[in-house]
Amino acid sequence: MKELRRNMRLVGALVVIAFIGLSAWFALTVFEQGSIWASNSYNTRLVNTGARRGDITDRDGTLLASTVDGERTYLSNTAARRALAVTVGDTAGMSGTGVEGYYSAQLLDIADSPLERLSALFNGTERKGSSIQLTIDAKLTAAIASQFPSGYRGAVCVLNYRTGEVLAMVSLPDYDPCDAGGDSVEDTAYLNRCLQGLYTPGSVFKIVTLAAALEHDPDVVNQTFTCSGAWSYEGGSIVCAGRTAHGEISLKTALARSCNVTFGKLAYQLGLQRLCETAQKLGFNENFKLGDFALYNSKFPTEIGNTSDLVWAGIGQGTVLVTPMHMTMITASVANGGQMVKPWLVKQIVTGTGAVTQTGAPSQYRQVMSQSTAATIAQYMYEAVESGTATRAQIDGVKVCGKTGSAEISDDKSVETHSWYTGFIADAAHPYAVSVVVEQGGAGSKQATELAARALKAAMEYVG
């Protein structure tokens, strides 16, 4: 009998522990995912609130979405409306990242108490959901989209590297929120390539490899490398674009000219552990919790089977993947003295009664590299724009720093490479960072680099 009671107490204790564990898990899940659940288009509370959906405006107050006579309306300019679709979203819930879905709970004020709803009913007043002002600049976004190479897919992100404000997100192909869910819309148009597109980065990843080298061995700046256009190592070989022999070359010139041989040797010299450590410090393999939107995890291998995988990872090939927004965050860190800013999209949320319930503000994510490392990388990126592979990014009278990238996406080179560029304006008056990827845009990064220059010019014109 005593043994039976002891066993019953043991079982009871285990049940209590399991219940506490389940409750803790549920509470944590609600805390982290509650806003996503509330915003789900299948949430019946969104349909039955009785409130008029609040407005969405850009940073200058331009009306991006509003409700008129019970119908949701968007910008009258079709091209601008489509350009902003993945940011603003739609009421059909087709965009997984749009503000319409992500902030449905606020736009419809489903948090209102039954007493407030009853009061509105008796007073005969219409309940209006909260209005949301974004950091996005509508004119800038539309201008970038209009200049994207015709017939191509890809993404452009523009970020204020001092404050973290997201100024533009362009994702192509796009769609019309007025026709969300229609048969004519391409399936991938609902994908926000800035946040959800995982791309092989190619040579823009050399910024990460360079950071790893500088952080672990500052004297590497004095090292000279030899490039004969190709380098054979145990188990494979690596070549520079066009098998160009760069000869005796410094690290600075190697980045400016995007020398694969040098950066392959650098990755070999660093080893996986140090390269992976720096990549993860810069946010690879990390589940970012940004608040205003969800960002897919960029990938860097934590285990590598052979030397070839390590060498190719060092130049951003193999299994390395990155989102354009994350690449912009990394570049912004270089511009910002090694401090990674937290990107944010919502300037403020104001209830239908005029109460401000949320105000966005700059927030530092973390220090991802030393100031001296950031300064050195910025100097090398400036050299790339002045006399290296990124000269097409030059803007008259403006100091631009950048890095090109051609990302191979097929083993036999049967598919054109993705065209990449990432860079920034080195001017406190215009603290803008940009990343561009043009899918299958071709080697040399011409299309991405030229588009990036136009995007930064537009940011200076429209944002100031």
mmCIF file of C-alpha atoms in Angstrom, residues 54-396:
data_model
loop_
_atom_site.group_PDB
_atom_site.id
_atom_site.type_symbol
_atom_site.label_atom_id
_atom_site.label_comp_id
_atom_site.label_asym_id
_atom_site.label_seq_id
_atom_site.Cartn_x
_atom_site.Cartn_y
_atom_site.Cartn_z
ATOM 1 C CA GLY A 54 -7.466 51.819 -40.233
ATOM 2 C CA ASP A 55 -5.355 53.711 -42.751
ATOM 3 C CA ILE A 56 -1.787 52.948 -43.784
ATOM 4 C CA THR A 57 0.466 55.853 -44.768
ATOM 5 C CA ASP A 58 4.099 56.247 -45.749
ATOM 6 C CA ARG A 59 6.702 58.330 -43.878
ATOM 7 C CA ASP A 60 5.415 61.563 -45.473
ATOM 8 C CA GLY A 61 1.753 60.834 -44.818
ATOM 9 C CA THR A 62 0.932 59.604 -48.326
ATOM 10 C CA LEU A 63 -2.161 57.406 -48.058
ATOM 11 C CA LEU A 64 -1.238 53.866 -49.096
ATOM 12 C CA ALA A 65 -4.388 52.058 -47.964
ATOM 13 C CA SER A 66 -7.755 53.208 -46.592
ATOM 14 C CA THR A 67 -11.372 52.099 -46.322
ATOM 15 C CA VAL A 68 -14.003 53.986 -48.316
ATOM 16 C CA ASP A 69 -17.675 52.974 -48.172
ATOM 17 C CA GLY A 70 -16.691 49.599 -46.789
ATOM 18 C CA GLU A 71 -14.198 48.879 -49.573
ATOM 19 C CA ARG A 72 -10.438 48.731 -49.115
ATOM 20 C CA THR A 73 -8.677 51.117 -51.507
ATOM 21 C CA TYR A 74 -5.018 51.560 -52.374
ATOM 22 C CA LEU A 75 -2.922 54.041 -54.355
ATOM 23 C CA SER A 76 -4.599 55.075 -57.594
ATOM 24 C CA ASN A 77 -1.298 54.858 -59.512
ATOM 25 C CA THR A 78 -1.110 51.220 -60.598
ATOM 26 C CA ALA A 79 2.681 51.020 -60.868
ATOM 27 C CA ALA A 80 3.196 52.554 -57.410
ATOM 28 C CA ARG A 81 0.457 50.358 -55.917
ATOM 29 C CA ARG A 82 2.132 47.235 -57.279
ATOM 30 C CA ALA A 83 5.592 48.358 -56.157
ATOM 31 C CA LEU A 84 4.372 48.749 -52.572
ATOM 32 C CA ALA A 85 2.227 45.593 -52.511
ATOM 33 C CA VAL A 86 4.630 43.307 -50.624
ATOM 34 C CA THR A 87 5.141 46.006 -47.998
ATOM 35 C CA VAL A 88 1.530 47.155 -47.587
ATOM 36 C CA GLY A 89 -0.024 43.745 -48.214
ATOM 37 C CA ASP A 90 -3.665 42.944 -48.964
ATOM 38 C CA THR A 91 -6.828 42.022 -47.093
ATOM 39 C CA ALA A 92 -7.009 38.608 -48.795
ATOM 40 C CA GLY A 93 -3.988 37.505 -46.774
ATOM 41 C CA MET A 94 -1.944 36.565 -49.843
ATOM 42 C CA SER A 95 1.152 38.481 -48.721
ATOM 43 C CA GLY A 96 2.793 36.845 -45.730
ATOM 44 C CA THR A 97 4.817 39.937 -44.835
ATOM 45 C CA GLY A 98 2.496 42.831 -45.683
ATOM 46 C CA VAL A 99 1.330 45.264 -43.016
ATOM 47 C CA GLU A 100 -2.332 44.528 -43.858
ATOM 48 C CA GLY A 101 -1.865 40.985 -42.559
ATOM 49 C CA TYR A 102 0.941 41.378 -40.058
ATOM 50 C CA TYR A 103 -0.843 44.219 -38.269
ATOM 51 C CA SER A 104 -4.478 43.175 -38.811
ATOM 52 C CA ALA A 105 -5.098 43.115 -35.059
ATOM 53 C CA GLN A 106 -4.156 46.793 -34.799
ATOM 54 C CA LEU A 107 -5.800 47.903 -38.042
ATOM 55 C CA LEU A 108 -9.084 46.405 -36.814
ATOM 56 C CA ASP A 109 -8.587 47.026 -33.083
ATOM 57 C CA ILE A 110 -9.629 43.492 -32.157
ATOM 58 C CA ALA A 111 -8.261 44.244 -28.677
ATOM 59 C CA ASP A 112 -11.196 46.560 -27.961
ATOM 60 C CA SER A 113 -13.150 45.515 -24.895
ATOM 61 C CA PRO A 114 -16.822 44.456 -25.200
ATOM 62 C CA LEU A 115 -17.722 47.577 -23.157
ATOM 63 C CA GLU A 116 -16.061 49.855 -25.728
ATOM 64 C CA ARG A 117 -17.883 48.087 -28.525
ATOM 65 C CA LEU A 118 -21.215 48.355 -26.699
ATOM 66 C CA SER A 119 -20.610 52.047 -26.066
ATOM 67 C CA ALA A 120 -19.915 52.638 -29.757
ATOM 68 C CA LEU A 121 -23.098 50.746 -30.663
ATOM 69 C CA PHE A 122 -25.332 52.806 -28.332
ATOM 70 C CA ASN A 123 -23.701 56.093 -29.376
ATOM 71 C CA GLY A 124 -24.154 55.270 -33.026
ATOM 72 C CA THR A 125 -20.496 55.965 -33.750
ATOM 73 C CA GLU A 126 -18.434 53.984 -36.206
ATOM 74 C CA ARG A 127 -15.533 52.142 -34.691
ATOM 75 C CA LYS A 128 -12.350 52.725 -36.602
ATOM 76 C CA GLY A 129 -9.223 50.640 -36.288
ATOM 77 C CA SER A 130 -5.784 52.054 -35.665
ATOM 78 C CA SER A 131 -3.886 53.849 -38.414
ATOM 79 C CA ILE A 132 -0.286 52.928 -39.140
ATOM 80 C CA GLN A 133 2.437 55.192 -40.472
ATOM 81 C CA LEU A 134 5.420 53.444 -42.043
ATOM 82 C CA THR A 135 9.077 54.382 -42.487
ATOM 83 C CA ILE A 136 8.743 53.496 -46.180
ATOM 84 C CA ASP A 137 8.971 56.269 -48.776
ATOM 85 C CA ALA A 138 6.353 55.601 -51.451
ATOM 86 C CA LYS A 139 7.998 57.767 -54.141
ATOM 87 C CA LEU A 140 11.371 56.134 -53.586
ATOM 88 C CA THR A 141 9.906 52.632 -53.746
ATOM 89 C CA ALA A 142 7.978 53.381 -56.937
ATOM 90 C CA ALA A 143 11.023 55.017 -58.543
ATOM 91 C CA ILE A 144 13.239 51.994 -57.843
ATOM 92 C CA ALA A 145 10.626 49.557 -59.143
ATOM 93 C CA SER A 146 10.221 51.577 -62.352
ATOM 94 C CA GLN A 147 13.962 51.305 -63.039
ATOM 95 C CA PHE A 148 14.338 47.597 -62.305
ATOM 96 C CA PRO A 149 15.650 45.785 -65.416
ATOM 97 C CA SER A 150 12.665 44.843 -67.557
ATOM 98 C CA GLY A 151 11.702 41.176 -67.549
ATOM 99 C CA TYR A 152 13.902 40.262 -64.577
ATOM 100 C CA ARG A 153 13.085 39.165 -61.051
ATOM 101 C CA GLY A 154 14.841 40.220 -57.897
ATOM 102 C CA ALA A 155 14.869 42.557 -54.927
ATOM 103 C CA VAL A 156 16.083 45.939 -53.708
ATOM 104 C CA CYS A 157 16.369 47.030 -50.056
ATOM 105 C CA VAL A 158 17.206 50.563 -48.918
ATOM 106 C CA LEU A 159 17.941 51.143 -45.233
ATOM 107 C CA ASN A 160 18.966 54.138 -43.143
ATOM 108 C CA TYR A 161 22.099 52.707 -41.549
ATOM 109 C CA ARG A 162 22.028 55.171 -38.647
ATOM 110 C CA THR A 163 18.411 54.757 -37.576
ATOM 111 C CA GLY A 164 17.482 51.367 -39.054
ATOM 112 C CA GLU A 165 14.429 52.794 -40.883
ATOM 113 C CA VAL A 166 13.411 50.675 -43.864
ATOM 114 C CA LEU A 167 13.030 53.188 -46.684
ATOM 115 C CA ALA A 168 12.219 50.876 -49.585
ATOM 116 C CA MET A 169 11.541 47.218 -50.286
ATOM 117 C CA VAL A 170 11.071 46.266 -53.925
ATOM 118 C CA SER A 171 10.329 42.678 -54.909
ATOM 119 C CA LEU A 172 9.696 41.487 -58.452
ATOM 120 C CA PRO A 173 7.551 40.030 -59.854
ATOM 121 C CA ASP A 174 4.958 42.151 -58.088
ATOM 122 C CA TYR A 175 1.177 42.011 -57.847
ATOM 123 C CA ASP A 176 -1.833 44.302 -57.535
ATOM 124 C CA PRO A 177 -3.415 44.206 -54.032
ATOM 125 C CA CYS A 178 -6.737 45.054 -55.690
ATOM 126 C CA ASP A 179 -6.527 41.694 -57.465
ATOM 127 C CA ALA A 180 -4.911 39.621 -54.703
ATOM 128 C CA GLY A 181 -5.669 35.945 -55.228
ATOM 129 C CA GLY A 182 -6.589 36.470 -58.864
ATOM 130 C CA ASP A 183 -5.724 33.912 -61.531
ATOM 131 C CA SER A 184 -3.448 36.340 -63.393
ATOM 132 C CA VAL A 185 -1.036 36.774 -60.476
ATOM 133 C CA GLU A 186 2.225 34.818 -60.565
ATOM 134 C CA ASP A 187 2.585 32.569 -57.528
ATOM 135 C CA THR A 188 5.976 33.956 -56.523
ATOM 136 C CA ALA A 189 4.672 37.524 -56.686
ATOM 137 C CA TYR A 190 3.402 37.137 -53.119
ATOM 138 C CA LEU A 191 6.920 36.313 -51.952
ATOM 139 C CA ASN A 192 8.723 39.318 -50.463
ATOM 140 C CA ARG A 193 12.153 38.604 -51.885
ATOM 141 C CA CYS A 194 13.742 41.222 -49.608
ATOM 142 C CA LEU A 195 12.730 39.278 -46.491
ATOM 143 C CA GLN A 196 12.002 35.773 -47.749
ATOM 144 C CA GLY A 197 14.329 35.366 -50.729
ATOM 145 C CA LEU A 198 17.311 33.168 -49.826
ATOM 146 C CA TYR A 199 20.015 33.731 -52.421
ATOM 147 C CA THR A 200 23.534 32.482 -52.977
ATOM 148 C CA PRO A 201 25.464 35.700 -52.231
ATOM 149 C CA GLY A 202 28.538 35.156 -54.362
ATOM 150 C CA SER A 203 31.229 37.787 -53.955
ATOM 151 C CA VAL A 204 29.239 40.164 -51.725
ATOM 152 C CA PHE A 205 29.950 37.560 -49.033
ATOM 153 C CA LYS A 206 33.642 38.480 -49.290
ATOM 154 C CA ILE A 207 32.762 41.308 -46.902
ATOM 155 C CA VAL A 208 32.103 38.635 -44.259
ATOM 156 C CA THR A 209 35.295 36.713 -45.062
ATOM 157 C CA LEU A 210 37.263 39.961 -44.899
ATOM 158 C CA ALA A 211 35.691 40.800 -41.526
ATOM 159 C CA ALA A 212 36.674 37.363 -40.214
ATOM 160 C CA ALA A 213 40.275 37.851 -41.332
ATOM 161 C CA LEU A 214 40.540 41.342 -39.833
ATOM 162 C CA GLU A 215 38.903 40.347 -36.547
ATOM 163 C CA HIS A 216 41.144 37.319 -36.010
ATOM 164 C CA ASP A 217 44.404 38.699 -37.435
ATOM 165 C CA PRO A 218 44.641 42.500 -37.857
ATOM 166 C CA ASP A 219 48.100 42.078 -39.448
ATOM 167 C CA VAL A 220 46.473 40.404 -42.443
ATOM 168 C CA VAL A 221 46.254 43.883 -44.009
ATOM 169 C CA ASN A 222 50.010 43.680 -44.575
ATOM 170 C CA GLN A 223 49.853 40.254 -46.209
ATOM 171 C CA THR A 224 50.448 39.863 -49.931
ATOM 172 C CA PHE A 225 48.685 37.198 -51.962
ATOM 173 C CA THR A 226 49.610 35.699 -55.319
ATOM 174 C CA CYS A 227 46.946 35.151 -57.974
ATOM 175 C CA SER A 228 47.721 33.411 -61.256
ATOM 176 C CA GLY A 229 44.044 33.328 -62.216
ATOM 177 C CA ALA A 230 43.540 29.892 -60.664
ATOM 178 C CA TRP A 231 44.496 28.032 -57.519
ATOM 179 C CA SER A 232 44.619 24.284 -57.047
ATOM 180 C CA TYR A 233 44.277 22.784 -53.597
ATOM 181 C CA GLU A 234 43.744 19.302 -52.290
ATOM 182 C CA GLY A 235 40.512 18.080 -53.809
ATOM 183 C CA GLY A 236 39.792 20.894 -56.235
ATOM 184 C CA SER A 237 40.566 24.306 -57.676
ATOM 185 C CA ILE A 238 39.176 27.806 -57.823
ATOM 186 C CA VAL A 239 39.428 30.399 -60.599
ATOM 187 C CA CYS A 240 38.953 34.134 -60.909
ATOM 188 C CA ALA A 241 36.424 35.582 -63.361
ATOM 189 C CA GLY A 242 37.790 35.096 -66.873
ATOM 190 C CA ARG A 243 40.838 33.446 -65.283
ATOM 191 C CA THR A 244 42.262 36.921 -64.779
ATOM 192 C CA ALA A 245 45.718 36.736 -63.169
ATOM 193 C CA HIS A 246 45.940 39.512 -60.578
ATOM 194 C CA GLY A 247 49.585 38.758 -59.739
ATOM 195 C CA GLU A 248 50.993 39.961 -56.420
ATOM 196 C CA ILE A 249 48.025 41.567 -54.744
ATOM 197 C CA SER A 250 47.145 43.223 -51.442
ATOM 198 C CA LEU A 251 43.967 42.416 -49.543
ATOM 199 C CA LYS A 252 42.579 45.860 -50.353
ATOM 200 C CA THR A 253 43.082 45.390 -54.094
ATOM 201 C CA ALA A 254 41.791 41.830 -53.854
ATOM 202 C CA LEU A 255 38.432 43.062 -52.561
ATOM 203 C CA ALA A 256 38.311 45.919 -55.061
ATOM 204 C CA ARG A 257 38.939 43.512 -57.946
ATOM 205 C CA SER A 258 36.964 40.660 -56.350
ATOM 206 C CA CYS A 259 39.820 38.153 -56.555
ATOM 207 C CA ASN A 260 38.411 34.677 -55.934
ATOM 208 C CA VAL A 261 41.836 33.119 -55.502
ATOM 209 C CA THR A 262 42.782 35.510 -52.697
ATOM 210 C CA PHE A 263 39.532 35.048 -50.811
ATOM 211 C CA GLY A 264 39.603 31.293 -51.320
ATOM 212 C CA LYS A 265 43.084 31.251 -49.796
ATOM 213 C CA LEU A 266 41.887 33.543 -47.024
ATOM 214 C CA ALA A 267 39.048 31.156 -46.143
ATOM 215 C CA TYR A 268 41.522 28.238 -46.151
ATOM 216 C CA GLN A 269 43.855 30.248 -43.918
ATOM 217 C CA LEU A 270 41.037 31.119 -41.492
ATOM 218 C CA GLY A 271 39.486 27.669 -41.252
ATOM 219 C CA LEU A 272 35.815 26.846 -40.776
ATOM 220 C CA GLN A 273 35.585 27.639 -37.070
ATOM 221 C CA ARG A 274 36.745 31.259 -37.322
ATOM 222 C CA LEU A 275 34.880 31.933 -40.553
ATOM 223 C CA CYS A 276 31.675 30.441 -39.137
ATOM 224 C CA GLU A 277 32.104 32.349 -35.872
ATOM 225 C CA THR A 278 32.226 35.674 -37.713
ATOM 226 C CA ALA A 279 29.352 34.744 -40.052
ATOM 227 C CA GLN A 280 27.156 33.877 -37.061
ATOM 228 C CA LYS A 281 28.146 37.067 -35.247
ATOM 229 C CA LEU A 282 26.947 38.908 -38.340
ATOM 230 C CA GLY A 283 23.599 37.091 -38.145
ATOM 231 C CA PHE A 284 23.899 33.940 -40.242
ATOM 232 C CA ASN A 285 21.943 30.958 -38.861
ATOM 233 C CA GLU A 286 20.136 33.395 -36.558
ATOM 234 C CA ASN A 287 16.420 33.659 -35.955
ATOM 235 C CA PHE A 288 16.023 37.440 -36.035
ATOM 236 C CA LYS A 289 13.269 38.835 -33.813
ATOM 237 C CA LEU A 290 12.659 42.238 -35.348
ATOM 238 C CA GLY A 291 9.083 43.014 -34.296
ATOM 239 C CA ASP A 292 7.813 44.798 -37.417
ATOM 240 C CA PHE A 293 8.317 41.918 -39.809
ATOM 241 C CA ALA A 294 9.646 38.367 -40.039
ATOM 242 C CA LEU A 295 13.027 37.839 -41.707
ATOM 243 C CA TYR A 296 14.038 34.426 -43.004
ATOM 244 C CA ASN A 297 17.245 32.927 -41.576
ATOM 245 C CA SER A 298 20.370 33.271 -43.705
ATOM 246 C CA LYS A 299 22.493 30.118 -43.844
ATOM 247 C CA PHE A 300 26.174 29.389 -43.340
ATOM 248 C CA PRO A 301 27.452 25.793 -42.960
ATOM 249 C CA THR A 302 28.508 24.823 -39.446
ATOM 250 C CA GLU A 303 30.030 21.578 -40.717
ATOM 251 C CA ILE A 304 32.086 21.161 -43.868
ATOM 252 C CA GLY A 305 33.226 17.857 -45.290
ATOM 253 C CA ASN A 306 36.256 18.939 -47.308
ATOM 254 C CA THR A 307 38.588 21.776 -48.253
ATOM 255 C CA SER A 308 36.661 22.550 -51.416
ATOM 256 C CA ASP A 309 33.482 23.338 -49.463
ATOM 257 C CA LEU A 310 35.412 25.683 -47.170
ATOM 258 C CA VAL A 311 37.129 27.516 -50.016
ATOM 259 C CA TRP A 312 33.900 28.012 -51.941
ATOM 260 C CA ALA A 313 32.048 29.130 -48.818
ATOM 261 C CA GLY A 314 34.678 31.847 -48.410
ATOM 262 C CA ILE A 315 33.582 33.405 -51.698
ATOM 263 C CA GLY A 316 29.871 33.038 -50.943
ATOM 264 C CA GLN A 317 29.151 29.902 -52.949
ATOM 265 C CA GLY A 318 28.171 26.354 -52.016
ATOM 266 C CA THR A 319 25.484 26.188 -49.335
ATOM 267 C CA VAL A 320 25.777 29.817 -48.203
ATOM 268 C CA LEU A 321 22.443 31.667 -48.483
ATOM 269 C CA VAL A 322 21.411 35.207 -47.535
ATOM 270 C CA THR A 323 18.348 37.443 -47.777
ATOM 271 C CA PRO A 324 18.760 40.884 -49.369
ATOM 272 C CA MET A 325 17.577 42.564 -46.140
ATOM 273 C CA HIS A 326 20.166 40.727 -44.063
ATOM 274 C CA MET A 327 22.883 41.625 -46.584
ATOM 275 C CA THR A 328 21.816 45.262 -46.242
ATOM 276 C CA MET A 329 22.059 44.975 -42.448
ATOM 277 C CA ILE A 330 25.619 43.664 -42.771
ATOM 278 C CA THR A 331 26.598 46.486 -45.121
ATOM 279 C CA ALA A 332 24.908 48.993 -42.815
ATOM 280 C CA SER A 333 27.057 47.643 -39.979
ATOM 281 C CA VAL A 334 30.194 48.471 -41.957
ATOM 282 C CA ALA A 335 28.896 51.995 -42.544
ATOM 283 C CA ASN A 336 27.877 52.343 -38.893
ATOM 284 C CA GLY A 337 31.223 51.590 -37.276
ATOM 285 C CA GLY A 338 30.522 47.890 -36.740
ATOM 286 C CA GLN A 339 27.187 48.447 -34.999
ATOM 287 C CA MET A 340 24.291 46.512 -36.540
ATOM 288 C CA VAL A 341 21.048 48.465 -36.378
ATOM 289 C CA LYS A 342 17.671 46.816 -35.930
ATOM 290 C CA PRO A 343 15.593 47.485 -39.063
ATOM 291 C CA TRP A 344 12.084 48.752 -38.388
ATOM 292 C CA LEU A 345 9.095 49.562 -40.562
ATOM 293 C CA VAL A 346 6.427 51.167 -38.344
ATOM 294 C CA LYS A 347 6.865 54.819 -37.314
ATOM 295 C CA GLN A 348 3.720 54.939 -35.226
ATOM 296 C CA ILE A 349 0.327 53.408 -34.580
ATOM 297 C CA VAL A 350 -2.566 55.682 -33.655
ATOM 298 C CA THR A 351 -5.960 54.370 -32.494
ATOM 299 C CA GLY A 352 -9.243 55.553 -33.930
ATOM 300 C CA THR A 353 -9.628 57.826 -30.898
ATOM 301 C CA GLY A 354 -6.227 59.447 -31.466
ATOM 302 C CA ALA A 355 -4.149 57.632 -28.843
ATOM 303 C CA VAL A 356 -0.598 56.713 -29.897
ATOM 304 C CA THR A 357 -0.031 53.083 -28.917
ATOM 305 C CA GLN A 358 3.305 52.438 -30.625
ATOM 306 C CA THR A 359 6.170 54.642 -31.726
ATOM 307 C CA GLY A 360 9.154 53.338 -33.652
ATOM 308 C CA ALA A 361 12.646 54.413 -32.659
ATOM 309 C CA PRO A 362 16.254 53.562 -33.581
ATOM 310 C CA SER A 363 17.594 50.518 -31.785
ATOM 311 C CA GLN A 364 21.047 48.956 -31.920
ATOM 312 C CA TYR A 365 20.967 45.209 -32.509
ATOM 313 C CA ARG A 366 24.554 44.526 -31.448
ATOM 314 C CA GLN A 367 28.188 45.289 -32.191
ATOM 315 C CA VAL A 368 29.107 42.777 -34.879
ATOM 316 C CA MET A 369 32.673 43.906 -35.591
ATOM 317 C CA SER A 370 35.175 46.366 -34.185
ATOM 318 C CA GLN A 371 35.226 49.962 -35.352
ATOM 319 C CA SER A 372 38.673 49.483 -36.867
ATOM 320 C CA THR A 373 37.492 46.441 -38.840
ATOM 321 C CA ALA A 374 34.461 48.359 -40.116
ATOM 322 C CA ALA A 375 36.637 51.323 -41.112
ATOM 323 C CA THR A 376 39.043 49.089 -43.035
ATOM 324 C CA ILE A 377 36.251 47.289 -44.886
ATOM 325 C CA ALA A 378 34.624 50.633 -45.745
ATOM 326 C CA GLN A 379 37.940 51.860 -47.151
ATOM 327 C CA TYR A 380 38.289 48.721 -49.282
ATOM 328 C CA MET A 381 34.693 49.028 -50.507
ATOM 329 C CA TYR A 382 35.375 52.641 -51.465
ATOM 330 C CA GLU A 383 38.336 51.420 -53.512
ATOM 331 C CA ALA A 384 36.036 48.932 -55.267
ATOM 332 C CA VAL A 385 33.762 51.776 -56.374
ATOM 333 C CA GLU A 386 36.603 54.128 -57.296
ATOM 334 C CA SER A 387 38.756 51.747 -59.320
ATOM 335 C CA GLY A 388 37.520 48.181 -58.957
ATOM 336 C CA THR A 389 34.563 46.096 -60.083
ATOM 337 C CA ALA A 390 31.938 48.537 -58.746
ATOM 338 C CA THR A 391 32.756 51.722 -60.697
ATOM 339 C CA ARG A 392 29.213 51.789 -62.091
ATOM 340 C CA ALA A 393 28.032 52.634 -58.560
ATOM 341 C CA GLN A 394 29.756 56.031 -58.646
ATOM 342 C CA ILE A 395 27.628 59.126 -58.017
ATOM 343 C CA ASP A 396 29.129 62.526 -58.866
#
